Amino acid sequence: MTQSYEVFLGCAIPARFNNYESSMRALAKELGIKLIDFEGASCCGTVVLKSIDENSWLSMSGRNIALAEQRGHDIVTPCNGCFGSLKDTDHVLHDDESYRKKVNAALKPLGLEYTGKVKIRHFVEVLYDMKDEISKKIVKRLDGLKIAFHPGCHLIRPSNVAGFDDPELPGKVDELLELTGATSVHWDMKLRCCGSPLLIASEDVATKILQEKMVSANGAGANCVVTNCPACHTQFDIQQIGLKDDEGNSLELPALFVTQVLGIAMGIDPEVLGFELNRVSLDPINEILGI
Amino acid sequence: MTESWGQFKSFEGKKFKALDAEFTKEVSNLLGGQDLTACFQCAKCSAGCPVSDKVNIQVHEVMRMLLFGLKEVLETDMVWLCSTCYTCQERCPQGIDITDILFGLKNMAFKKGITPQGYIGARQSLYNTGRLYEPTDWERDDLELDPVPELNVDDTKKMLDKTKLMKLEEGE
């Protein structure tokens, strides 16, 4: 049976990482996952709004969920931030009647209601369910690609909300990546936050965290970083440019999306996967990727 | 690391006049605050926190300040330098929703005007456009992606007027 979802892109992907959307859509097409445009989507709610005012966050996020509910669709998103925000809202509204009433009062003038029927999934969850199909479609092996995979926080924590993978020892996306012949290396700082949410409060602190992550990734012998989140990718493919350790050695490693790695191994056209938009040079791994 | 953030930088030489039990109660009533008083100061939260070595006041100290009813907590750098990674919340042996409590503290601080400038601008964009960022159309054209579905911003404005997003400071 064909799976179908309304696809929630959020703000960061269309603004900065259209290669992520393009590669996600190409994978979905290849795997027969139907993606329906999310009409009327606003910002997911985001940790930014949750930080400012929780009632506004729940309303903003609850409206998106209620829109999908009205149309009878489940939601899939390729963004950890959107996934976390929508799941968190769903968790609060499901468990707490007083918040549910408050949000529904705000939604009523828009002709919407949250009742909790919609399933919210991350795109990598959907991919993981199709791991056997993906495995059969691998036509190009990526031997020699040593991936420092960064799961990102809101994909796995808090685990009672995210409900996807082990919060201390996640391995599901790594399993997917290794179907291609690539290695997902062990690195000490794998589970640490990328620092991206701090760019708004202190770029210095955000950069320090990124530096710690990249020292670890380089030390583990990785030749690229892979993410499944545009917020994390902002750190790895924008802030990382020119990043050095305390001795002045370059820490730069190419940054790829999960969908680009799987896509190239499945023989999808590199142009469609949007490698031209990757900002950190892909030269060190061009040959392995065959681009 | 010295941070420009937060007026409350150290406990050194500090004398506290009031231990405000009402403040502790107020925080307990926030989203995720229900188990606040179960904290027994094991400091596991700070042990796994990515900014522990970058702040003046660490997260277990924030928890202690909350139990003591010290409102000065809103002026510590930890509040806005919490990256919301949820490691502390995931690992707390007492099951306290620590990260969610920090979100609540951010809300309280924002109302008092204690907030990084970036959040003021973000609030304005979220209200004006219903989004944080706008699509980069030339990239989308190059990749032959369809336009991002439209949003009627009056809908989100209507809700955010109701939650008084642009008037939070007046509610203080």
Short mmCIF file of N, CA and C in Angstrom, two decimals, chain A residues 120-257:
data_model
loop_
_atom_site.label_atom_id
_atom_site.label_comp_id
_atom_site.label_asym_id
_atom_site.label_seq_id
_atom_site.Cartn_x
_atom_site.Cartn_y
_atom_site.Cartn_z
N ILE A 120 2.56 12.07 13.58
CA ILE A 120 3.64 12.95 13.14
C ILE A 120 4.93 12.14 13.06
N ARG A 121 5.54 12.13 11.89
CA ARG A 121 6.73 11.30 11.71
C ARG A 121 7.87 12.09 11.09
N HIS A 122 9.09 11.68 11.43
CA HIS A 122 10.27 12.25 10.76
C HIS A 122 10.49 11.44 9.49
N PHE A 123 11.01 12.08 8.46
CA PHE A 123 11.22 11.36 7.20
C PHE A 123 12.14 10.14 7.38
N VAL A 124 13.12 10.25 8.29
CA VAL A 124 14.03 9.10 8.48
C VAL A 124 13.32 7.91 9.13
N GLU A 125 12.26 8.19 9.90
CA GLU A 125 11.47 7.08 10.47
C GLU A 125 10.80 6.29 9.36
N VAL A 126 10.25 7.04 8.40
CA VAL A 126 9.58 6.40 7.27
C VAL A 126 10.60 5.59 6.47
N LEU A 127 11.78 6.17 6.28
CA LEU A 127 12.84 5.47 5.56
C LEU A 127 13.25 4.20 6.28
N TYR A 128 13.36 4.30 7.61
CA TYR A 128 13.80 3.14 8.38
C TYR A 128 12.83 1.97 8.21
N ASP A 129 11.54 2.28 8.17
CA ASP A 129 10.54 1.23 7.94
C ASP A 129 10.72 0.56 6.58
N MET A 130 11.36 1.28 5.66
CA MET A 130 11.50 0.74 4.29
C MET A 130 12.92 0.28 4.02
N LYS A 131 13.61 -0.08 5.09
CA LYS A 131 15.04 -0.36 4.93
C LYS A 131 15.30 -1.53 3.97
N ASP A 132 14.42 -2.52 3.95
CA ASP A 132 14.63 -3.65 3.03
C ASP A 132 14.49 -3.20 1.57
N GLU A 133 13.48 -2.38 1.31
CA GLU A 133 13.31 -1.86 -0.06
C GLU A 133 14.52 -1.03 -0.46
N ILE A 134 14.99 -0.20 0.48
CA ILE A 134 16.15 0.65 0.17
C ILE A 134 17.36 -0.23 -0.16
N SER A 135 17.55 -1.24 0.66
CA SER A 135 18.69 -2.14 0.47
C SER A 135 18.69 -2.75 -0.94
N LYS A 136 17.51 -3.09 -1.43
CA LYS A 136 17.41 -3.70 -2.77
C LYS A 136 17.69 -2.69 -3.88
N LYS A 137 17.58 -1.42 -3.57
CA LYS A 137 17.74 -0.40 -4.60
C LYS A 137 19.14 0.20 -4.66
N ILE A 138 20.04 -0.27 -3.79
CA ILE A 138 21.40 0.28 -3.81
C ILE A 138 22.12 -0.23 -5.07
N VAL A 139 22.55 0.72 -5.91
CA VAL A 139 23.23 0.32 -7.14
C VAL A 139 24.69 0.79 -7.16
N LYS A 140 25.02 1.68 -6.20
CA LYS A 140 26.38 2.20 -6.19
C LYS A 140 26.88 2.14 -4.76
N ARG A 141 27.96 1.39 -4.53
CA ARG A 141 28.48 1.29 -3.16
C ARG A 141 29.37 2.49 -2.81
N LEU A 142 29.26 2.92 -1.57
CA LEU A 142 30.03 4.09 -1.13
C LEU A 142 31.15 3.67 -0.18
N ASP A 143 31.86 2.61 -0.56
CA ASP A 143 32.98 2.15 0.26
C ASP A 143 33.98 3.29 0.44
N GLY A 144 34.48 3.43 1.65
CA GLY A 144 35.46 4.49 1.90
C GLY A 144 34.84 5.76 2.46
N LEU A 145 33.51 5.85 2.39
CA LEU A 145 32.86 7.01 3.00
C LEU A 145 32.77 6.76 4.51
N LYS A 146 33.47 7.58 5.26
CA LYS A 146 33.47 7.41 6.72
C LYS A 146 32.65 8.55 7.33
N ILE A 147 31.47 8.18 7.76
CA ILE A 147 30.48 9.18 8.17
C ILE A 147 30.50 9.43 9.67
N ALA A 148 30.62 10.72 10.05
CA ALA A 148 30.29 11.09 11.42
C ALA A 148 28.81 11.47 11.36
N PHE A 149 27.95 10.55 11.76
CA PHE A 149 26.52 10.84 11.69
C PHE A 149 26.08 11.60 12.94
N HIS A 150 25.38 12.71 12.68
CA HIS A 150 24.87 13.54 13.79
C HIS A 150 23.35 13.41 13.81
N PRO A 151 22.80 12.67 14.77
CA PRO A 151 21.34 12.47 14.78
C PRO A 151 20.58 13.75 15.12
N GLY A 152 21.21 14.63 15.90
CA GLY A 152 20.51 15.83 16.35
C GLY A 152 19.64 15.50 17.54
N CYS A 153 19.38 16.52 18.36
CA CYS A 153 18.71 16.28 19.64
C CYS A 153 17.24 15.89 19.49
N HIS A 154 16.50 16.70 18.74
CA HIS A 154 15.05 16.55 18.81
C HIS A 154 14.50 15.36 18.03
N LEU A 155 15.39 14.65 17.33
CA LEU A 155 14.97 13.39 16.70
C LEU A 155 14.84 12.29 17.76
N ILE A 156 15.65 12.40 18.82
CA ILE A 156 15.70 11.29 19.80
C ILE A 156 15.37 11.69 21.24
N ARG A 157 15.39 12.98 21.53
CA ARG A 157 15.12 13.41 22.90
C ARG A 157 14.06 14.50 22.95
N PRO A 158 13.23 14.61 24.01
CA PRO A 158 13.10 13.57 25.04
C PRO A 158 12.45 12.32 24.45
N SER A 159 12.95 11.16 24.84
CA SER A 159 12.54 9.93 24.15
C SER A 159 11.06 9.60 24.35
N ASN A 160 10.47 10.07 25.47
CA ASN A 160 9.04 9.79 25.68
C ASN A 160 8.18 10.62 24.73
N VAL A 161 8.77 11.64 24.11
CA VAL A 161 8.05 12.45 23.12
C VAL A 161 8.44 12.01 21.71
N ALA A 162 9.74 11.91 21.46
CA ALA A 162 10.23 11.58 20.11
C ALA A 162 9.87 10.14 19.73
N GLY A 163 10.16 9.21 20.63
CA GLY A 163 9.75 7.82 20.44
C GLY A 163 10.33 7.14 19.21
N PHE A 164 11.51 7.55 18.77
CA PHE A 164 12.05 6.96 17.54
C PHE A 164 13.17 5.96 17.80
N ASP A 165 14.21 6.40 18.48
CA ASP A 165 15.39 5.55 18.62
C ASP A 165 15.89 5.62 20.06
N ASP A 166 16.86 4.77 20.39
CA ASP A 166 17.44 4.80 21.73
C ASP A 166 18.09 6.17 21.97
N PRO A 167 17.72 6.87 23.04
CA PRO A 167 18.24 8.22 23.24
C PRO A 167 19.72 8.25 23.62
N GLU A 168 20.26 7.15 24.11
CA GLU A 168 21.68 7.14 24.49
C GLU A 168 22.55 6.38 23.49
N LEU A 169 21.94 5.49 22.75
CA LEU A 169 22.71 4.70 21.78
C LEU A 169 21.90 4.51 20.50
N PRO A 170 21.63 5.63 19.82
CA PRO A 170 20.81 5.51 18.61
C PRO A 170 21.59 4.82 17.49
N GLY A 171 20.89 4.07 16.65
CA GLY A 171 21.62 3.38 15.58
C GLY A 171 20.79 3.16 14.32
N LYS A 172 19.55 3.62 14.33
CA LYS A 172 18.67 3.30 13.20
C LYS A 172 19.10 3.99 11.90
N VAL A 173 19.38 5.28 11.98
CA VAL A 173 19.79 5.99 10.76
C VAL A 173 21.17 5.50 10.32
N ASP A 174 22.02 5.17 11.30
CA ASP A 174 23.34 4.61 10.97
C ASP A 174 23.18 3.32 10.16
N GLU A 175 22.21 2.52 10.57
CA GLU A 175 21.94 1.27 9.84
C GLU A 175 21.60 1.57 8.38
N LEU A 176 20.75 2.58 8.18
CA LEU A 176 20.37 2.97 6.82
C LEU A 176 21.60 3.40 6.02
N LEU A 177 22.42 4.25 6.65
CA LEU A 177 23.60 4.78 5.95
C LEU A 177 24.56 3.65 5.58
N GLU A 178 24.67 2.67 6.45
CA GLU A 178 25.62 1.58 6.20
C GLU A 178 25.14 0.59 5.13
N LEU A 179 23.86 0.69 4.76
CA LEU A 179 23.38 -0.13 3.65
C LEU A 179 24.13 0.20 2.36
N THR A 180 24.72 1.38 2.31
CA THR A 180 25.40 1.84 1.10
C THR A 180 26.85 1.36 1.01
N GLY A 181 27.33 0.71 2.10
CA GLY A 181 28.74 0.33 2.13
C GLY A 181 29.58 1.34 2.88
N ALA A 182 28.98 2.48 3.21
CA ALA A 182 29.68 3.49 4.01
C ALA A 182 29.80 3.00 5.45
N THR A 183 30.73 3.62 6.20
CA THR A 183 30.88 3.29 7.61
C THR A 183 30.40 4.46 8.46
N SER A 184 29.58 4.16 9.45
CA SER A 184 29.22 5.20 10.41
C SER A 184 30.19 5.07 11.58
N VAL A 185 31.12 6.02 11.68
CA VAL A 185 32.19 5.90 12.68
C VAL A 185 31.66 6.22 14.08
N HIS A 186 32.34 5.66 15.08
CA HIS A 186 32.03 6.03 16.46
C HIS A 186 32.77 7.32 16.79
N TRP A 187 32.05 8.32 17.23
CA TRP A 187 32.74 9.55 17.68
C TRP A 187 32.14 9.99 19.01
N ASP A 188 33.02 10.43 19.91
CA ASP A 188 32.62 10.73 21.29
C ASP A 188 31.51 11.76 21.39
N MET A 189 31.54 12.74 20.51
CA MET A 189 30.62 13.87 20.63
C MET A 189 29.36 13.69 19.77
N LYS A 190 29.12 12.47 19.33
CA LYS A 190 27.99 12.20 18.43
C LYS A 190 26.65 12.71 18.97
N LEU A 191 26.39 12.46 20.24
CA LEU A 191 25.08 12.81 20.80
C LEU A 191 24.98 14.25 21.27
N ARG A 192 26.11 14.94 21.27
CA ARG A 192 26.07 16.31 21.75
C ARG A 192 25.32 17.21 20.78
N CYS A 193 24.60 18.16 21.35
CA CYS A 193 23.90 19.19 20.57
C CYS A 193 24.88 19.86 19.61
N CYS A 194 24.40 20.25 18.42
CA CYS A 194 25.27 20.91 17.44
C CYS A 194 25.53 22.37 17.81
N GLY A 195 24.67 22.92 18.69
CA GLY A 195 24.82 24.32 19.10
C GLY A 195 23.95 25.28 18.32
N SER A 196 23.30 24.78 17.27
CA SER A 196 22.53 25.67 16.39
C SER A 196 21.48 26.56 17.09
N PRO A 197 20.73 26.03 18.06
CA PRO A 197 19.72 26.89 18.70
C PRO A 197 20.33 28.08 19.44
N LEU A 198 21.64 28.03 19.69
CA LEU A 198 22.27 29.13 20.42
C LEU A 198 22.76 30.25 19.51
N LEU A 199 22.66 30.04 18.18
CA LEU A 199 23.11 31.10 17.27
C LEU A 199 22.36 32.40 17.53
N ILE A 200 21.14 32.29 17.97
CA ILE A 200 20.31 33.48 18.21
C ILE A 200 20.69 34.19 19.53
N ALA A 201 21.25 33.43 20.48
CA ALA A 201 21.59 34.03 21.78
C ALA A 201 23.07 34.38 21.89
N SER A 202 23.93 33.51 21.38
CA SER A 202 25.37 33.75 21.45
C SER A 202 26.11 32.93 20.40
N GLU A 203 26.53 33.60 19.34
CA GLU A 203 27.24 32.89 18.27
C GLU A 203 28.56 32.30 18.80
N ASP A 204 29.17 32.99 19.77
CA ASP A 204 30.43 32.49 20.34
C ASP A 204 30.26 31.12 20.96
N VAL A 205 29.23 30.97 21.77
CA VAL A 205 29.01 29.69 22.45
C VAL A 205 28.62 28.62 21.43
N ALA A 206 27.79 29.00 20.47
CA ALA A 206 27.37 28.05 19.43
C ALA A 206 28.60 27.53 18.66
N THR A 207 29.53 28.43 18.36
CA THR A 207 30.72 28.06 17.61
C THR A 207 31.66 27.19 18.42
N LYS A 208 31.75 27.48 19.70
CA LYS A 208 32.59 26.67 20.59
C LYS A 208 32.10 25.23 20.62
N ILE A 209 30.78 25.06 20.70
CA ILE A 209 30.21 23.71 20.70
C ILE A 209 30.50 23.00 19.37
N LEU A 210 30.34 23.75 18.28
CA LEU A 210 30.61 23.17 16.96
C LEU A 210 32.07 22.74 16.86
N GLN A 211 32.96 23.57 17.40
CA GLN A 211 34.38 23.24 17.36
C GLN A 211 34.65 21.93 18.10
N GLU A 212 34.04 21.77 19.27
CA GLU A 212 34.21 20.52 20.04
C GLU A 212 33.71 19.32 19.23
N LYS A 213 32.59 19.52 18.58
CA LYS A 213 32.04 18.42 17.76
C LYS A 213 33.00 18.06 16.63
N MET A 214 33.52 19.08 15.95
CA MET A 214 34.35 18.82 14.78
C MET A 214 35.72 18.26 15.15
N VAL A 215 36.26 18.64 16.31
CA VAL A 215 37.51 18.03 16.78
C VAL A 215 37.27 16.53 16.95
N SER A 216 36.12 16.20 17.54
CA SER A 216 35.79 14.79 17.76
C SER A 216 35.60 14.03 16.45
N ALA A 217 34.87 14.64 15.50
CA ALA A 217 34.61 13.96 14.22
C ALA A 217 35.91 13.73 13.46
N ASN A 218 36.77 14.73 13.43
CA ASN A 218 38.06 14.59 12.75
C ASN A 218 38.92 13.53 13.44
N GLY A 219 38.92 13.56 14.77
CA GLY A 219 39.73 12.61 15.55
C GLY A 219 39.30 11.17 15.32
N ALA A 220 38.02 10.99 15.01
CA ALA A 220 37.50 9.63 14.80
C ALA A 220 37.76 9.15 13.37
N GLY A 221 38.38 9.99 12.57
CA GLY A 221 38.74 9.58 11.21
C GLY A 221 37.62 9.71 10.19
N ALA A 222 36.60 10.50 10.51
CA ALA A 222 35.50 10.69 9.56
C ALA A 222 35.96 11.54 8.38
N ASN A 223 35.38 11.27 7.18
CA ASN A 223 35.66 12.18 6.06
C ASN A 223 34.43 12.98 5.63
N CYS A 224 33.36 12.87 6.40
CA CYS A 224 32.21 13.75 6.19
C CYS A 224 31.30 13.70 7.42
N VAL A 225 30.41 14.71 7.50
CA VAL A 225 29.38 14.72 8.54
C VAL A 225 28.05 14.57 7.83
N VAL A 226 27.15 13.78 8.41
CA VAL A 226 25.82 13.62 7.81
C VAL A 226 24.76 13.97 8.84
N THR A 227 23.76 14.72 8.40
CA THR A 227 22.67 15.12 9.31
C THR A 227 21.31 14.83 8.67
N ASN A 228 20.26 14.95 9.50
CA ASN A 228 18.90 14.88 8.98
C ASN A 228 18.09 16.06 9.49
N CYS A 229 18.73 17.22 9.54
CA CYS A 229 18.05 18.40 10.09
C CYS A 229 18.67 19.69 9.53
N PRO A 230 17.84 20.61 9.02
CA PRO A 230 18.37 21.85 8.46
C PRO A 230 18.95 22.79 9.52
N ALA A 231 18.47 22.69 10.77
CA ALA A 231 19.01 23.55 11.82
C ALA A 231 20.42 23.09 12.15
N CYS A 232 20.60 21.79 12.32
CA CYS A 232 21.94 21.25 12.56
C CYS A 232 22.84 21.54 11.36
N HIS A 233 22.27 21.39 10.17
CA HIS A 233 23.06 21.59 8.95
C HIS A 233 23.56 23.02 8.83
N THR A 234 22.84 23.96 9.41
CA THR A 234 23.29 25.36 9.44
C THR A 234 24.65 25.44 10.12
N GLN A 235 24.81 24.66 11.17
CA GLN A 235 26.11 24.61 11.84
C GLN A 235 27.16 23.93 10.96
N PHE A 236 26.80 22.76 10.42
CA PHE A 236 27.80 21.94 9.73
C PHE A 236 28.12 22.41 8.30
N ASP A 237 27.16 23.09 7.64
CA ASP A 237 27.44 23.47 6.25
C ASP A 237 27.54 24.99 6.05
N ILE A 238 27.31 25.77 7.10
CA ILE A 238 27.48 27.21 6.97
C ILE A 238 28.49 27.70 8.02
N GLN A 239 28.16 27.50 9.28
CA GLN A 239 29.05 27.98 10.35
C GLN A 239 30.41 27.27 10.33
N GLN A 240 30.42 26.04 9.80
CA GLN A 240 31.65 25.27 9.81
C GLN A 240 32.71 25.82 8.86
N ILE A 241 32.30 26.64 7.87
CA ILE A 241 33.23 27.12 6.86
C ILE A 241 34.37 27.91 7.53
N GLY A 242 35.58 27.47 7.30
CA GLY A 242 36.76 28.14 7.87
C GLY A 242 37.03 27.79 9.33
N LEU A 243 36.28 26.86 9.88
CA LEU A 243 36.45 26.52 11.31
C LEU A 243 37.80 25.85 11.56
N LYS A 244 38.46 26.31 12.64
CA LYS A 244 39.78 25.75 12.98
C LYS A 244 39.80 25.31 14.44
N ASP A 245 40.75 24.43 14.77
CA ASP A 245 40.94 24.08 16.18
C ASP A 245 41.80 25.16 16.84
N ASP A 246 42.09 25.00 18.14
CA ASP A 246 42.81 26.05 18.87
C ASP A 246 44.23 26.25 18.34
N GLU A 247 44.77 25.22 17.66
CA GLU A 247 46.13 25.36 17.10
C GLU A 247 46.10 25.92 15.68
N GLY A 248 44.91 26.19 15.17
CA GLY A 248 44.82 26.78 13.84
C GLY A 248 44.70 25.77 12.71
N ASN A 249 44.52 24.49 13.04
CA ASN A 249 44.33 23.48 11.99
C ASN A 249 42.88 23.45 11.53
N SER A 250 42.71 23.27 10.22
CA SER A 250 41.35 23.25 9.68
C SER A 250 40.55 22.06 10.21
N LEU A 251 39.30 22.31 10.53
CA LEU A 251 38.42 21.23 11.00
C LEU A 251 37.35 20.89 9.97
N GLU A 252 37.42 21.56 8.83
CA GLU A 252 36.35 21.41 7.84
C GLU A 252 36.18 19.98 7.33
N LEU A 253 34.95 19.51 7.36
CA LEU A 253 34.59 18.23 6.73
C LEU A 253 33.33 18.47 5.90
N PRO A 254 33.24 17.83 4.71
CA PRO A 254 32.03 17.97 3.92
C PRO A 254 30.79 17.57 4.74
N ALA A 255 29.69 18.29 4.50
CA ALA A 255 28.45 18.00 5.22
C ALA A 255 27.37 17.60 4.23
N LEU A 256 26.79 16.43 4.47
CA LEU A 256 25.76 15.89 3.55
C LEU A 256 24.47 15.62 4.32
N PHE A 257 23.37 15.59 3.59
CA PHE A 257 22.12 15.13 4.18
C PHE A 257 21.99 13.62 3.98
#
